[in-house]
Short mmCIF file of C-alpha atoms and ligand atoms in Angstrom, two decimals:
data_model
loop_
_atom_site.label_atom_id
_atom_site.label_comp_id
_atom_site.label_asym_id
_atom_site.label_seq_id
_atom_site.Cartn_x
_atom_site.Cartn_y
_atom_site.Cartn_z
CA UNK M 1 -39.28 -0.29 47.83
CA UNK M 2 -40.67 3.03 49.07
CA UNK M 3 -39.61 4.23 52.50
CA UNK M 4 -43.19 3.63 53.71
CA UNK M 5 -43.09 0.00 52.58
CA UNK M 6 -39.67 -0.42 54.14
CA UNK M 7 -40.94 0.86 57.52
CA UNK M 8 -44.07 -1.34 57.31
CA UNK M 9 -41.92 -4.35 56.56
CA UNK M 10 -39.53 -3.66 59.46
CA UNK M 11 -42.43 -3.02 61.81
CA UNK M 12 -44.06 -6.34 60.93
CA UNK M 13 -40.75 -8.18 61.40
CA UNK M 14 -40.42 -6.80 64.94
CA UNK M 15 -44.00 -6.84 66.19
CA UNK M 16 -45.52 -9.69 64.13
CA UNK M 17 -48.36 -7.42 63.11
CA UNK M 18 -48.69 -4.70 60.45
CA UNK M 19 -48.60 -1.04 61.55
CA UNK M 20 -51.78 1.04 61.47
CA UNK M 21 -49.99 4.04 59.97
CA UNK M 22 -46.54 5.42 59.08
CA UNK M 23 -45.43 8.98 59.87
CA UNK M 24 -42.60 11.32 58.98
CA UNK M 25 -41.29 14.14 61.14
CA UNK M 26 -38.65 16.48 59.66
CA UNK M 27 -35.35 17.67 61.05
CA UNK M 28 -34.57 21.36 60.72
CA UNK M 29 -31.86 23.82 59.88
CA UNK M 30 -32.05 27.41 60.96
CA UNK M 31 -31.01 29.74 58.16
CA UNK M 32 -30.46 32.65 60.54
CA UNK M 33 -31.68 34.01 63.89
CA UNK M 34 -29.57 31.93 66.24
CA UNK M 35 -29.91 31.89 70.01
CA UNK M 36 -32.64 34.49 69.95
CA UNK M 37 -35.76 32.32 70.17
CA UNK M 38 -35.61 32.39 73.98
CA UNK M 39 -35.47 36.18 73.77
CA UNK M 40 -38.61 36.63 71.73
CA UNK M 41 -36.67 37.21 68.50
CA UNK M 42 -37.33 36.42 64.86
CA UNK M 43 -35.94 33.17 63.47
CA UNK M 44 -35.83 31.78 59.94
CA UNK M 45 -35.70 27.96 60.01
CA UNK M 46 -36.54 25.36 57.36
CA UNK M 47 -38.05 21.88 57.88
CA UNK M 48 -35.94 19.21 56.17
CA UNK M 49 -36.71 16.15 54.08
CA UNK M 50 -34.41 14.13 56.37
CA UNK M 51 -35.86 13.33 59.76
CA UNK M 52 -37.58 10.64 61.81
CA UNK M 53 -39.95 7.97 60.53
CA UNK M 54 -42.34 6.19 62.87
CA UNK M 55 -45.08 3.58 62.77
CA UNK M 56 -47.50 2.26 65.37
CA UNK M 57 -50.05 -0.39 66.19
CA UNK M 58 -52.39 -0.40 69.17
CA UNK M 59 -52.08 -2.54 72.33
CA UNK M 60 -54.81 -3.25 74.83
CA UNK M 61 -52.60 -3.06 77.94
CA UNK M 62 -50.87 0.05 79.28
CA UNK M 63 -47.46 -0.66 77.86
CA UNK M 64 -45.65 1.29 75.18
CA UNK M 65 -43.20 -0.91 73.33
CA UNK M 66 -40.54 1.16 71.65
CA UNK M 67 -38.07 0.07 69.04
CA UNK M 68 -35.58 2.39 67.40
CA UNK M 69 -33.16 1.30 64.71
CA UNK M 70 -29.68 2.20 65.81
CA UNK M 71 -30.60 2.36 69.47
CA UNK M 72 -32.14 -0.95 70.46
CA UNK M 73 -31.83 -4.59 69.42
CA UNK M 74 -35.29 -5.31 70.78
CA UNK M 75 -38.23 -3.14 71.86
CA UNK M 76 -37.95 -1.51 75.27
CA UNK M 77 -41.03 -1.15 77.46
CA UNK M 78 -42.43 2.06 78.91
CA UNK M 79 -45.29 1.62 81.34
CA UNK M 80 -47.90 4.37 81.12
CA UNK M 81 -48.12 4.24 84.92
CA UNK M 82 -44.40 5.00 85.36
CA UNK M 83 -43.08 7.72 83.09
CA UNK M 84 -39.99 8.56 85.11
CA UNK M 85 -36.70 9.25 83.30
CA UNK M 86 -34.28 6.45 82.67
CA UNK M 87 -30.58 7.18 82.17
CA UNK M 88 -29.80 3.85 80.46
CA UNK M 89 -32.16 4.50 77.57
CA UNK M 90 -31.72 8.27 77.39
CA UNK M 91 -32.99 8.49 73.80
CA UNK M 92 -36.35 7.07 74.95
CA UNK M 93 -36.75 9.89 77.48
CA UNK M 94 -38.02 12.13 74.67
CA UNK M 95 -40.87 9.63 74.22
CA UNK M 96 -41.46 9.22 77.97
CA UNK M 97 -41.45 13.02 78.21
CA UNK M 98 -44.18 13.34 75.58
CA UNK M 99 -46.46 10.92 77.46
CA UNK M 100 -45.73 12.75 80.73
CA UNK M 101 -46.44 16.22 79.33
CA UNK M 102 -49.66 15.07 77.63
CA UNK M 103 -50.77 13.54 80.92
CA UNK M 104 -49.93 16.76 82.84
CA UNK M 105 -51.93 18.75 80.30
CA UNK M 106 -54.98 16.54 80.73
CA UNK M 107 -54.76 14.48 77.53
CA UNK M 108 -55.62 10.93 78.49
CA UNK M 109 -53.83 8.11 76.66
CA UNK M 110 -56.17 5.18 77.41
CA UNK M 111 -53.93 2.27 76.37
CA UNK M 112 -50.50 1.35 75.07
CA UNK M 113 -48.92 1.11 71.62
CA UNK M 114 -46.20 -0.63 69.69
CA UNK M 115 -43.88 2.00 68.23
CA UNK M 116 -41.18 1.68 65.61
CA UNK M 117 -38.72 4.50 64.91
CA UNK M 118 -36.11 5.00 62.25
CA UNK M 119 -34.13 8.09 61.39
CA UNK M 120 -32.14 9.21 58.37
CA UNK M 121 -30.68 12.27 60.07
CA UNK M 122 -27.67 12.48 62.39
CA UNK M 123 -28.65 12.22 66.05
CA UNK M 124 -27.03 14.80 68.37
CA UNK M 125 -25.95 16.50 65.17
CA UNK M 126 -27.63 19.84 65.58
CA UNK M 127 -30.53 19.17 63.17
CA UNK M 128 -32.91 18.79 66.09
CA UNK M 129 -33.44 15.04 66.07
CA UNK M 130 -34.95 15.33 69.55
CA UNK M 131 -37.67 17.81 68.53
CA UNK M 132 -38.32 15.75 65.41
CA UNK M 133 -38.98 12.72 67.63
CA UNK M 134 -41.12 14.66 70.12
CA UNK M 135 -43.35 16.03 67.37
CA UNK M 136 -43.63 12.63 65.70
CA UNK M 137 -45.03 11.09 68.88
CA UNK M 138 -47.28 14.07 69.67
CA UNK M 139 -48.77 14.09 66.15
CA UNK M 140 -49.35 10.32 66.19
CA UNK M 141 -51.07 10.39 69.59
CA UNK M 142 -53.10 13.43 68.56
CA UNK M 143 -54.38 11.54 65.50
CA UNK M 144 -54.95 8.22 67.29
CA UNK M 145 -56.84 9.63 70.26
CA UNK M 146 -58.43 12.66 68.55
CA UNK M 147 -57.02 15.16 71.04
CA UNK M 148 -57.68 18.04 68.63
CA UNK M 149 -54.35 19.73 69.33
CA UNK M 150 -53.42 22.26 66.63
CA UNK M 151 -49.89 22.49 65.22
CA UNK M 152 -48.87 25.51 67.27
CA UNK M 153 -50.01 23.82 70.48
CA UNK M 154 -48.13 20.67 69.41
CA UNK M 155 -44.96 22.77 69.22
CA UNK M 156 -45.67 24.30 72.63
CA UNK M 157 -46.06 20.80 74.11
CA UNK M 158 -42.80 19.66 72.46
CA UNK M 159 -40.99 22.62 74.01
CA UNK M 160 -42.45 21.69 77.39
CA UNK M 161 -40.95 18.19 77.04
CA UNK M 162 -37.56 19.76 76.37
CA UNK M 163 -37.78 22.41 79.14
CA UNK M 164 -39.59 20.57 81.90
CA UNK M 165 -38.87 16.87 81.36
CA UNK M 166 -35.42 16.84 79.70
CA UNK M 167 -34.27 20.04 81.45
CA UNK M 168 -32.80 22.13 78.60
CA UNK M 169 -34.03 25.73 78.48
CA UNK M 170 -34.55 25.81 74.70
CA UNK M 171 -36.82 28.19 72.82
CA UNK M 172 -39.66 27.10 70.54
CA UNK M 173 -38.00 27.43 67.12
CA UNK M 174 -37.24 23.75 66.48
CA UNK M 175 -40.59 22.32 67.50
CA UNK M 176 -42.43 25.11 65.72
CA UNK M 177 -40.83 24.65 62.30
CA UNK M 178 -41.00 20.86 62.59
CA UNK M 179 -44.74 21.13 63.23
CA UNK M 180 -45.49 23.93 60.75
CA UNK M 181 -42.83 23.62 58.03
CA UNK M 182 -43.78 23.82 54.37
CA UNK M 183 -41.93 22.32 51.42
CA UNK M 184 -39.95 24.89 49.38
CA UNK M 185 -40.35 27.50 52.10
CA UNK M 186 -38.51 28.89 55.08
CA UNK M 187 -40.59 30.00 58.03
CA UNK M 188 -40.14 33.45 59.52
CA UNK M 189 -41.33 33.06 63.10
CA UNK M 190 -41.84 35.73 65.70
CA UNK M 191 -41.04 33.69 68.81
CA UNK M 192 -42.76 36.25 71.02
CA UNK M 193 -46.20 36.20 69.37
CA UNK M 194 -45.85 32.84 67.50
CA UNK M 195 -47.10 34.59 64.36
CA UNK M 196 -45.31 33.40 61.26
CA UNK M 197 -44.92 33.84 57.51
CA UNK M 198 -43.69 31.45 54.89
CA UNK M 199 -40.84 32.81 52.77
CA UNK M 200 -40.31 30.98 49.46
CA UNK M 201 -36.94 29.26 49.55
CA UNK M 202 -35.65 29.93 46.07
CA UNK M 203 -31.86 30.10 46.08
CA UNK M 204 -31.66 30.44 42.26
CA UNK M 205 -28.19 29.35 41.09
CA UNK M 206 -27.17 28.29 44.57
CA UNK M 207 -27.70 25.26 46.76
CA UNK M 208 -28.06 24.95 50.51
CA UNK M 209 -25.36 22.59 51.74
CA UNK M 210 -25.54 20.96 55.19
CA UNK M 211 -22.43 19.56 56.85
CA UNK M 212 -22.08 17.80 60.19
CA UNK M 213 -18.82 18.50 62.03
CA UNK M 214 -19.27 15.10 63.70
CA UNK M 215 -18.03 16.62 66.94
CA UNK M 216 -19.58 14.90 69.93
CA UNK M 217 -21.68 17.47 71.71
CA UNK M 218 -21.02 16.35 75.27
CA UNK M 219 -21.59 19.51 77.26
CA UNK M 220 -23.94 21.20 74.84
CA UNK M 221 -26.95 21.18 77.16
CA UNK M 222 -25.15 22.72 80.11
CA UNK M 223 -23.41 25.31 77.91
CA UNK M 224 -26.79 26.15 76.37
CA UNK M 225 -28.29 26.71 79.82
CA UNK M 226 -25.24 28.83 80.73
CA UNK M 227 -25.93 31.21 77.81
CA UNK M 228 -29.61 31.30 78.82
CA UNK M 229 -28.68 32.29 82.38
CA UNK M 230 -26.12 34.89 81.30
CA UNK M 231 -28.50 36.65 78.96
CA UNK M 232 -31.48 36.49 81.31
CA UNK M 233 -29.19 38.13 83.91
CA UNK M 234 -28.33 40.87 81.40
CA UNK M 235 -32.04 41.36 80.66
CA UNK M 236 -32.74 41.88 84.35
CA UNK M 237 -30.10 44.61 84.56
CA UNK M 238 -31.18 46.31 81.34
CA UNK M 239 -34.85 46.34 82.35
CA UNK M 240 -33.87 48.95 84.93
CA UNK M 241 -32.75 51.26 82.13
CA UNK M 242 -34.90 50.42 79.08
CA UNK M 243 -38.65 49.83 78.74
CA UNK M 244 -38.33 46.26 77.42
CA UNK M 245 -39.66 42.79 78.05
CA UNK M 246 -37.09 41.05 75.83
CA UNK M 247 -33.52 41.73 74.74
CA UNK M 248 -34.59 41.56 71.08
CA UNK M 249 -36.55 44.80 71.56
CA UNK M 250 -33.23 46.69 71.82
CA UNK M 251 -31.56 48.29 68.79
CA UNK M 252 -27.96 48.61 67.58
CA UNK M 253 -28.24 52.31 68.39
CA UNK M 254 -28.70 51.35 72.07
CA UNK M 255 -25.34 49.57 72.17
CA UNK M 256 -23.19 52.52 73.35
CA UNK M 257 -25.46 52.98 76.36
CA UNK M 258 -25.63 49.21 77.02
CA UNK M 259 -21.84 48.99 76.99
CA UNK M 260 -21.73 51.30 80.01
CA UNK M 261 -24.19 49.15 81.95
CA UNK M 262 -22.84 45.61 81.49
CA UNK M 263 -19.54 43.89 82.05
CA UNK M 264 -17.65 43.16 78.78
CA UNK M 265 -18.71 39.50 78.55
CA UNK M 266 -22.41 40.19 79.02
CA UNK M 267 -22.16 43.15 76.66
CA UNK M 268 -20.89 40.85 73.90
CA UNK M 269 -23.68 38.35 74.55
CA UNK M 270 -26.29 41.10 74.25
CA UNK M 271 -24.60 42.56 71.18
CA UNK M 272 -25.03 39.20 69.45
CA UNK M 273 -28.72 39.12 70.29
CA UNK M 274 -29.36 42.64 69.03
CA UNK M 275 -27.34 42.33 65.81
CA UNK M 276 -28.66 38.83 65.07
CA UNK M 277 -32.23 40.06 65.31
CA UNK M 278 -31.41 42.83 62.81
CA UNK M 279 -29.64 40.39 60.47
CA UNK M 280 -32.63 38.05 60.53
CA UNK M 281 -35.11 40.73 59.59
CA UNK M 282 -32.86 41.86 56.75
CA UNK M 283 -32.24 38.27 55.62
CA UNK M 284 -35.95 37.57 55.30
CA UNK M 285 -36.32 40.66 53.11
CA UNK M 286 -33.31 39.75 50.93
CA UNK M 287 -34.56 36.19 50.49
CA UNK M 288 -37.98 37.50 49.43
CA UNK M 289 -36.31 39.81 46.92
CA UNK M 290 -34.10 36.99 45.59
CA UNK M 291 -30.90 38.80 46.65
CA UNK M 292 -29.06 35.59 47.49
CA UNK M 293 -25.51 36.96 47.48
CA UNK M 294 -26.37 39.63 50.06
CA UNK M 295 -28.35 37.13 52.10
CA UNK M 296 -25.37 34.76 52.14
CA UNK M 297 -23.09 37.51 53.49
CA UNK M 298 -25.37 37.90 56.48
CA UNK M 299 -25.04 34.19 57.23
CA UNK M 300 -21.28 34.59 57.53
CA UNK M 301 -21.73 37.69 59.68
CA UNK M 302 -24.03 35.67 61.92
CA UNK M 303 -21.38 32.98 62.32
CA UNK M 304 -18.76 35.55 63.25
CA UNK M 305 -21.06 37.01 65.88
CA UNK M 306 -21.81 33.54 67.30
CA UNK M 307 -18.05 32.86 67.36
CA UNK M 308 -16.83 36.14 68.86
CA UNK M 309 -19.74 37.51 70.88
CA UNK M 310 -21.92 34.56 71.86
CA UNK M 311 -19.03 32.04 71.89
CA UNK M 312 -20.95 28.93 70.92
CA UNK M 313 -18.98 27.78 67.88
CA UNK M 314 -15.67 26.07 68.72
CA UNK M 315 -12.78 24.81 66.60
CA UNK M 316 -14.74 22.26 64.57
CA UNK M 317 -17.54 24.63 63.48
CA UNK M 318 -15.11 27.49 62.83
CA UNK M 319 -12.93 25.20 60.75
CA UNK M 320 -15.78 23.81 58.68
CA UNK M 321 -17.21 27.27 58.00
CA UNK M 322 -13.81 28.60 56.96
CA UNK M 323 -13.21 25.64 54.65
CA UNK M 324 -16.66 25.95 53.09
CA UNK M 325 -16.00 29.64 52.40
CA UNK M 326 -12.55 28.97 51.00
CA UNK M 327 -13.81 26.29 48.63
CA UNK M 328 -16.62 28.20 46.98
CA UNK M 329 -19.43 28.98 49.45
CA UNK M 330 -20.64 32.58 49.26
CA UNK M 331 -21.87 32.41 52.87
CA UNK M 332 -21.71 29.88 55.70
CA UNK M 333 -22.51 29.55 59.38
CA UNK M 334 -23.16 27.15 62.20
CA UNK M 335 -26.82 26.21 62.63
CA UNK M 336 -28.71 25.29 65.81
CA UNK M 337 -27.33 25.43 69.33
CA UNK M 338 -23.65 25.19 68.33
CA UNK M 339 -20.82 23.60 70.35
CA UNK M 340 -20.48 21.12 67.47
CA UNK M 341 -23.32 19.88 65.30
CA UNK M 342 -23.94 21.18 61.80
CA UNK M 343 -23.06 24.10 59.56
CA UNK M 344 -24.90 25.34 56.48
CA UNK M 345 -23.50 27.03 53.39
CA UNK M 346 -24.79 28.68 50.23
CA UNK M 347 -22.80 27.25 47.36
CA UNK M 348 -23.02 27.87 43.59
CA UNK M 349 -24.69 24.76 42.15
CA UNK M 350 -21.84 24.00 39.78
CA UNK M 351 -19.33 23.93 42.66
CA UNK M 352 -21.23 21.63 45.03
CA UNK M 353 -19.97 18.31 43.73
CA UNK M 354 -16.30 19.22 43.71
CA UNK M 355 -16.42 21.00 47.03
CA UNK M 356 -17.33 18.11 49.34
CA UNK M 357 -14.22 15.89 48.85
CA UNK M 358 -11.98 18.95 49.16
CA UNK M 359 -13.56 20.06 52.43
CA UNK M 360 -13.55 16.51 53.83
CA UNK M 361 -9.86 16.16 53.11
CA UNK M 362 -8.83 19.50 54.57
CA UNK M 363 -11.07 19.15 57.64
CA UNK M 364 -9.60 15.72 58.36
CA UNK M 365 -6.11 17.23 58.28
CA UNK M 366 -7.01 19.88 60.85
CA UNK M 367 -9.48 18.03 63.10
CA UNK M 368 -8.44 14.40 62.71
CA UNK M 369 -11.75 12.92 61.51
CA UNK M 370 -14.12 13.52 58.62
CA UNK M 371 -17.26 15.69 58.52
CA UNK M 372 -20.43 14.39 56.77
CA UNK M 373 -22.28 16.16 53.98
CA UNK M 374 -26.05 15.82 53.79
CA UNK M 375 -28.28 16.11 50.81
CA UNK M 376 -31.63 17.38 52.01
CA UNK M 377 -34.57 19.15 50.48
CA UNK M 378 -37.13 21.16 52.44
CA UNK M 379 -40.30 19.43 53.66
CA UNK M 380 -43.75 19.85 55.11
CA UNK M 381 -44.23 19.60 58.89
CA UNK M 382 -44.81 16.28 60.72
CA UNK M 383 -47.38 14.22 58.80
CA UNK M 384 -48.73 10.77 58.10
CA UNK M 385 -47.37 9.12 54.94
CA UNK M 386 -50.57 8.35 53.07
C1 LIG S 1 -31.43 24.81 69.87
C2 LIG S 1 -32.73 25.12 70.58
C3 LIG S 1 -33.50 26.22 69.88
C4 LIG S 1 -32.63 27.44 69.62
C5 LIG S 1 -31.31 27.03 68.99
C6 LIG S 1 -30.36 28.20 68.87
O1 LIG S 1 -31.67 24.26 68.61
O2 LIG S 1 -33.54 23.96 70.64
O3 LIG S 1 -34.63 26.56 70.64
O4 LIG S 1 -32.43 28.16 70.79
O5 LIG S 1 -30.66 26.00 69.72
O6 LIG S 1 -30.88 29.16 68.03
#
């Protein structure tokens, strides 16, 4: 059975009616350019072939019935007239948030829907399951009600859900690549101008490996906002000394002067932002030129900077990255917000199969539970499965 037929079948079993259409919305990994999308920096993410599937049928009242495999035994109800947050069904707030933001932006949803959701990616695992869900709902509603929202605007609306409804001060990277991703390509995005280029993702004799640390990311949102506040504070100070709008406009050569202006902790935060921006630009060039070994080294350098200067890794991510490197990876790093979640590695193809059981075993010895390896290809942005 194809995945589309499976979803149609499940939908019909729950709602006693066939769905009108089935959609797929990817997850994402970021190859490099971490924690710089809220500073106008360059990022290099990839949309994944694992993600969120969804199907809908129309209702003639103003109720949205929402069923999600893994989260609910029966559909929950969201009333279009009351889109307030609900802490008992936190996962559904990403859907409530989409309806709220569309309403605030003047897009009128005239009646309700039956929605079915199913995911084959880890939730809260750092592959941006939340943005994947937001974009899925936005794209569906855009198609159903002919809102005429283009893919960049869809990403902007998804970010609004995250920032204004959910309350996490994220940048636009995740929503943007989920909306605009292209199979077999990474996307080099300038988060200041929202201009982007596709960079062919050809790793030659190597494979991109994705591993979830399986660490619960309890305080991730508040820690994320803490880094946001620290670095925005640093920006305010540095604006008095440099003609800049964003920290990513600074250069490594400015670091000696910056060190005199900031306390040591803020200096390290800013050093990460500046060096990460430089690594990302170089990575995009190396990837284009097919210099995979050099590219992989920059991934490891990025991890070290996120560990030592930005301090968003933690024992689980540091352990997994170390183990991946020790068992054959030529480069590895955390991906996404950090504080748990996933790591990526560039591994020679012939070593991939043998590596996973080794890493699982060693990680279990250090951390006490197993990590999960994911097989995922790249994918196009959120789309209907025709
Ligand atoms: C999360 C956010 C992104 C980005 C990354 C870190 O995934 O949603 O906007 O800031 O963390 O690079």
